[in-house]
Amino acid sequence: MDTGGRGGLRPRKGNREGVTARKGNTKEVSATPAAATSSTCQYRCIECNQEAKELYRDYNHGVLKITICKSCQKPVDKYIEYDPVIILINAVLCKAQAYRHILFNTKINMHGKLCIFCLLCEAYLRWWQLQDSSQNTDPDDFIRYAKEWDFYRMFAIASLEQAAFLIGIFTFLWIERSVTTKKKPNFVLLLKALLLSSYGKLLLIPAVIWEHEYTLLCLRFIKVFVLTSNFQAIRVTLNSTRKLSLCAILCGLLMESTMVYFFRRMEWDLGSDCAIYKAQDF
């Protein structure tokens, strides 16, 4: 089993995030004390979501054996044997097992970078719609227009709307858990899950580059796909019901729509003739 490039978990000495391999140890290699004491560092069974101390056991001569879950009697994480492409395909299909593998059993530190890149994609889409609404086709004027700060303004608007969407979700979950007197969710982990599950926004750029008469329909499908991924991320992270996850997404959309309405009115009050939201509300 190739654990270096296929599962994303490479046994290294002193690796606090993975599984520590010791030479000559014929017994099971357990998780580090930090992983055992911190709930955010424990592994999870991708089938039943039960906590696990390890993903596999390491024997002599690099012989590895996948750990069996004590609850469901299935492999804790079968994806450690899979190629990243297979894992990505399963994530695109919104399989809960793939989401648990990515969120709980791997170490990914690209949440911030992915968020910034997705916001840049959204800002570019809005900036493209803004220049598309302009009737002036003078090349010199277009070059001068491209140097203006409209793109940065679109980036700021997209960032505020994304923040409103997340605040709406967190507010609903905080109120719901307070009413039901349940354990408060791990908002840090949930934030990372929502940022990672928004990777579908990267498809905005190809949709704009290969422009055709079905571009608006493609943008709507991308929006639905991103919301579906966010829904699955909430469900997997909190181990909640579909109803609760759906209500959280709807609250986030309500907060985001309020922010969109606010910016529309602000542009209208300023007398701007820029069609920022000409085709953005997909």
Short mmCIF file of C-alpha atoms in Angstrom, two decimals:
data_model
loop_
_atom_site.label_atom_id
_atom_site.label_comp_id
_atom_site.label_asym_id
_atom_site.label_seq_id
_atom_site.Cartn_x
_atom_site.Cartn_y
_atom_site.Cartn_z
CA MET A 1 0.00 0.00 0.00
CA ASP A 2 1.47 3.29 -1.09
CA THR A 3 0.67 5.64 1.73
CA GLY A 4 2.99 8.39 0.51
CA GLY A 5 1.22 9.54 -2.62
CA ARG A 6 -2.12 7.77 -2.62
CA GLY A 7 -3.67 8.41 0.74
CA GLY A 8 -1.91 11.60 1.73
CA LEU A 9 -0.68 10.02 5.01
CA ARG A 10 3.04 9.33 5.07
CA PRO A 11 4.37 7.61 8.20
CA ARG A 12 7.27 9.77 9.39
CA LYS A 13 9.12 9.84 12.64
CA GLY A 14 7.92 12.66 14.82
CA ASN A 15 4.93 13.49 12.61
CA ARG A 16 2.33 14.79 15.05
CA GLU A 17 -0.45 14.91 12.49
CA GLY A 18 -0.10 11.47 11.01
CA VAL A 19 0.85 8.07 12.38
CA THR A 20 4.35 7.67 13.81
CA ALA A 21 6.38 4.76 12.44
CA ARG A 22 9.00 3.11 14.62
CA LYS A 23 11.62 0.74 13.29
CA GLY A 24 11.38 -2.78 14.62
CA ASN A 25 7.97 -2.28 16.26
CA THR A 26 5.79 -5.28 15.52
CA LYS A 27 2.85 -4.01 17.54
CA GLU A 28 0.29 -1.52 16.38
CA VAL A 29 1.47 2.07 16.05
CA SER A 30 -1.00 4.23 17.91
CA ALA A 31 -1.73 7.88 17.44
CA THR A 32 0.36 10.48 19.23
CA PRO A 33 -0.79 11.73 22.66
CA ALA A 34 -1.74 15.07 21.11
CA ALA A 35 -4.09 13.33 18.71
CA ALA A 36 -5.54 11.22 21.49
CA THR A 37 -6.32 14.13 23.79
CA SER A 38 -7.56 16.69 21.27
CA SER A 39 -10.91 16.04 19.64
CA THR A 40 -9.88 18.01 16.55
CA CYS A 41 -6.86 15.76 15.95
CA GLN A 42 -8.59 12.40 16.31
CA TYR A 43 -9.34 10.38 13.25
CA ARG A 44 -12.86 9.41 12.25
CA CYS A 45 -14.34 6.33 10.67
CA ILE A 46 -15.58 7.41 7.28
CA GLU A 47 -18.52 4.98 7.47
CA CYS A 48 -20.05 5.58 10.92
CA ASN A 49 -18.22 8.78 12.01
CA GLN A 50 -16.92 7.15 15.19
CA GLU A 51 -13.61 8.38 16.56
CA ALA A 52 -10.52 6.27 15.95
CA LYS A 53 -7.01 6.47 17.33
CA GLU A 54 -5.33 5.31 14.14
CA LEU A 55 -5.93 4.63 10.47
CA TYR A 56 -3.59 1.67 10.03
CA ARG A 57 -1.02 -0.44 11.82
CA ASP A 58 2.61 -0.51 10.81
CA TYR A 59 4.57 -3.75 11.08
CA ASN A 60 8.14 -4.72 10.17
CA HIS A 61 9.44 -4.18 6.64
CA GLY A 62 6.80 -1.57 5.84
CA VAL A 63 3.84 -3.97 6.11
CA LEU A 64 0.73 -1.86 6.74
CA LYS A 65 -2.73 -3.05 7.69
CA ILE A 66 -5.81 -0.84 7.66
CA THR A 67 -7.49 -0.55 11.05
CA ILE A 68 -11.00 -1.96 11.38
CA CYS A 69 -13.59 0.21 13.10
CA LYS A 70 -14.84 -1.32 16.36
CA SER A 71 -18.30 0.13 15.81
CA CYS A 72 -19.22 -0.79 12.24
CA GLN A 73 -16.58 -3.48 11.62
CA LYS A 74 -15.49 -1.74 8.41
CA PRO A 75 -12.14 -0.15 7.49
CA VAL A 76 -11.71 3.14 9.32
CA ASP A 77 -10.56 4.89 6.15
CA LYS A 78 -10.35 2.96 2.91
CA TYR A 79 -9.34 6.11 1.03
CA ILE A 80 -5.78 5.96 2.34
CA GLU A 81 -5.24 3.32 -0.37
CA TYR A 82 -6.88 5.37 -3.11
CA ASP A 83 -5.30 7.77 -5.58
CA PRO A 84 -6.05 11.47 -5.04
CA VAL A 85 -7.97 11.56 -8.33
CA ILE A 86 -10.39 8.90 -7.08
CA ILE A 87 -10.84 10.80 -3.83
CA LEU A 88 -11.52 14.01 -5.75
CA ILE A 89 -14.12 12.30 -7.92
CA ASN A 90 -15.90 10.96 -4.83
CA ALA A 91 -15.79 14.44 -3.29
CA VAL A 92 -17.30 15.94 -6.45
CA LEU A 93 -20.07 13.34 -6.12
CA CYS A 94 -20.60 14.69 -2.58
CA LYS A 95 -20.05 11.34 -0.89
CA ALA A 96 -19.99 11.66 2.89
CA GLN A 97 -17.14 9.15 3.18
CA ALA A 98 -14.88 11.24 0.97
CA TYR A 99 -15.71 14.39 2.95
CA ARG A 100 -14.88 12.65 6.26
CA HIS A 101 -11.58 11.47 4.82
CA ILE A 102 -10.62 14.97 3.70
CA LEU A 103 -11.85 16.82 6.78
CA PHE A 104 -10.83 14.45 9.57
CA ASN A 105 -8.16 12.06 8.33
CA THR A 106 -5.90 14.31 6.29
CA LYS A 107 -4.01 17.49 7.04
CA ILE A 108 -4.84 20.26 4.60
CA ASN A 109 -3.64 23.81 5.20
CA MET A 110 -4.97 25.50 2.07
CA HIS A 111 -8.26 26.85 3.41
CA GLY A 112 -7.19 30.49 3.32
CA LYS A 113 -5.53 30.27 -0.08
CA LEU A 114 -8.51 28.47 -1.58
CA CYS A 115 -10.89 31.07 -0.13
CA ILE A 116 -8.87 33.95 -1.59
CA PHE A 117 -8.67 32.27 -4.98
CA CYS A 118 -12.42 31.59 -5.03
CA LEU A 119 -13.11 35.22 -4.13
CA LEU A 120 -10.81 36.32 -6.95
CA CYS A 121 -12.80 34.14 -9.33
CA GLU A 122 -16.04 35.72 -8.17
CA ALA A 123 -14.55 39.20 -8.40
CA TYR A 124 -13.33 38.52 -11.92
CA LEU A 125 -16.80 37.29 -12.93
CA ARG A 126 -18.44 40.45 -11.62
CA TRP A 127 -15.75 42.64 -13.15
CA TRP A 128 -16.29 40.85 -16.47
CA GLN A 129 -20.03 41.52 -16.22
CA LEU A 130 -19.29 45.14 -15.41
CA GLN A 131 -17.12 45.68 -18.47
CA ASP A 132 -19.53 43.65 -20.59
CA SER A 133 -22.29 46.11 -19.66
CA SER A 134 -20.20 49.03 -20.94
CA GLN A 135 -21.18 50.26 -24.38
CA ASN A 136 -17.82 51.92 -25.15
CA THR A 137 -15.60 49.70 -27.31
CA ASP A 138 -12.68 52.10 -27.69
CA PRO A 139 -9.47 50.07 -27.03
CA ASP A 140 -7.76 52.99 -25.32
CA ASP A 141 -10.76 53.51 -23.10
CA PHE A 142 -10.84 49.80 -22.25
CA ILE A 143 -7.16 49.86 -21.20
CA ARG A 144 -7.83 52.90 -19.05
CA TYR A 145 -10.91 51.23 -17.63
CA ALA A 146 -8.97 48.05 -16.79
CA LYS A 147 -6.60 50.08 -14.62
CA GLU A 148 -9.35 51.39 -12.44
CA TRP A 149 -10.24 50.02 -9.01
CA ASP A 150 -13.47 48.31 -10.05
CA PHE A 151 -11.95 44.86 -9.75
CA TYR A 152 -10.89 45.51 -6.16
CA ARG A 153 -14.35 46.87 -5.42
CA MET A 154 -15.86 43.67 -6.78
CA PHE A 155 -13.48 41.66 -4.62
CA ALA A 156 -14.54 43.58 -1.52
CA ILE A 157 -18.23 43.07 -2.31
CA ALA A 158 -17.73 39.34 -2.92
CA SER A 159 -15.81 39.05 0.37
CA LEU A 160 -18.53 40.79 2.36
CA GLU A 161 -21.23 38.62 0.83
CA GLN A 162 -19.24 35.47 1.58
CA ALA A 163 -18.76 36.65 5.15
CA ALA A 164 -22.51 37.30 5.46
CA PHE A 165 -23.24 33.77 4.20
CA LEU A 166 -20.93 32.24 6.81
CA ILE A 167 -22.25 34.46 9.61
CA GLY A 168 -25.80 33.40 8.77
CA ILE A 169 -24.85 29.73 9.04
CA PHE A 170 -22.90 30.15 12.29
CA THR A 171 -25.65 32.26 13.86
CA PHE A 172 -28.32 29.69 13.10
CA LEU A 173 -26.21 26.81 14.42
CA TRP A 174 -25.28 28.72 17.57
CA ILE A 175 -28.94 29.53 18.31
CA GLU A 176 -30.08 26.00 17.48
CA ARG A 177 -27.50 24.38 19.75
CA SER A 178 -28.25 26.88 22.53
CA VAL A 179 -31.98 26.08 22.38
CA THR A 180 -31.48 22.33 22.28
CA THR A 181 -28.77 22.56 25.00
CA LYS A 182 -26.47 20.41 22.92
CA LYS A 183 -22.71 20.66 22.71
CA LYS A 184 -21.62 23.70 20.77
CA PRO A 185 -20.18 22.89 17.35
CA ASN A 186 -16.54 23.35 16.50
CA PHE A 187 -16.85 26.53 14.44
CA VAL A 188 -13.18 26.51 13.46
CA LEU A 189 -13.48 23.07 11.89
CA LEU A 190 -16.81 24.03 10.34
CA LEU A 191 -15.28 27.16 8.83
CA LYS A 192 -12.48 25.13 7.27
CA ALA A 193 -15.02 22.62 5.94
CA LEU A 194 -17.15 25.36 4.35
CA LEU A 195 -14.14 27.02 2.76
CA LEU A 196 -12.90 23.73 1.33
CA SER A 197 -16.35 22.77 0.07
CA SER A 198 -16.56 26.04 -1.89
CA TYR A 199 -14.00 24.79 -4.41
CA GLY A 200 -16.74 24.67 -7.04
CA LYS A 201 -16.39 28.43 -7.46
CA LEU A 202 -13.18 27.76 -9.36
CA LEU A 203 -15.40 26.69 -12.26
CA LEU A 204 -16.51 30.30 -12.70
CA ILE A 205 -13.39 31.14 -14.70
CA PRO A 206 -13.81 28.38 -17.35
CA ALA A 207 -17.50 29.28 -17.61
CA VAL A 208 -16.55 32.86 -18.47
CA ILE A 209 -13.63 31.98 -20.76
CA TRP A 210 -15.67 29.57 -22.89
CA GLU A 211 -18.55 31.97 -23.20
CA HIS A 212 -21.65 30.84 -25.11
CA GLU A 213 -25.40 31.23 -24.90
CA TYR A 214 -25.60 28.79 -21.99
CA THR A 215 -23.21 30.72 -19.74
CA LEU A 216 -25.96 31.90 -17.36
CA LEU A 217 -27.26 28.33 -17.03
CA CYS A 218 -23.74 27.12 -16.24
CA LEU A 219 -23.39 29.78 -13.54
CA ARG A 220 -26.63 28.62 -11.95
CA PHE A 221 -25.44 25.02 -11.92
CA ILE A 222 -22.16 26.11 -10.32
CA LYS A 223 -24.09 27.95 -7.60
CA VAL A 224 -26.23 24.87 -6.90
CA PHE A 225 -23.14 22.66 -6.81
CA VAL A 226 -21.37 24.93 -4.31
CA LEU A 227 -24.44 25.03 -2.06
CA THR A 228 -24.74 21.25 -2.25
CA SER A 229 -21.10 20.88 -1.25
CA ASN A 230 -21.60 23.31 1.65
CA PHE A 231 -24.66 21.33 2.74
CA GLN A 232 -22.67 18.10 2.77
CA ALA A 233 -19.78 19.74 4.63
CA ILE A 234 -22.09 20.91 7.42
CA ARG A 235 -23.75 17.50 7.64
CA VAL A 236 -20.44 15.66 7.85
CA THR A 237 -18.69 18.08 10.22
CA LEU A 238 -21.52 18.27 12.74
CA ASN A 239 -22.84 14.75 12.11
CA SER A 240 -26.25 16.38 11.84
CA THR A 241 -29.46 15.61 10.01
CA ARG A 242 -30.22 16.76 6.49
CA LYS A 243 -32.96 19.03 7.82
CA LEU A 244 -30.59 20.90 10.13
CA SER A 245 -27.97 21.31 7.41
CA LEU A 246 -30.58 22.58 4.96
CA CYS A 247 -31.89 25.13 7.45
CA ALA A 248 -28.34 26.36 8.07
CA ILE A 249 -27.75 26.81 4.34
CA LEU A 250 -31.05 28.67 3.95
CA CYS A 251 -30.15 31.02 6.80
CA GLY A 252 -26.80 31.67 5.17
CA LEU A 253 -28.50 32.42 1.85
CA LEU A 254 -30.94 34.76 3.59
CA MET A 255 -28.10 36.72 5.17
CA GLU A 256 -26.23 36.82 1.87
CA SER A 257 -29.33 38.00 0.00
CA THR A 258 -29.75 40.78 2.55
CA MET A 259 -26.20 41.90 1.88
CA VAL A 260 -26.79 41.76 -1.90
CA TYR A 261 -29.92 43.88 -1.51
CA PHE A 262 -27.98 46.38 0.59
CA PHE A 263 -25.30 46.77 -2.09
CA ARG A 264 -27.94 47.11 -4.79
CA ARG A 265 -29.61 49.93 -2.93
CA MET A 266 -26.28 51.57 -2.21
CA GLU A 267 -25.36 51.53 -5.92
CA TRP A 268 -28.78 52.87 -6.82
CA ASP A 269 -28.53 55.67 -4.24
CA LEU A 270 -25.14 56.67 -5.65
CA GLY A 271 -26.63 56.87 -9.11
CA SER A 272 -24.20 54.37 -10.54
CA ASP A 273 -24.99 53.03 -13.99
CA CYS A 274 -22.78 49.97 -13.46
CA ALA A 275 -24.70 46.73 -13.93
CA ILE A 276 -22.80 44.86 -11.22
CA TYR A 277 -25.52 42.32 -10.70
CA LYS A 278 -26.60 42.03 -14.29
CA ALA A 279 -26.18 38.26 -14.30
CA GLN A 280 -24.67 37.65 -10.90
CA ASP A 281 -27.81 36.54 -9.08
CA PHE A 282 -27.65 32.96 -10.23
#
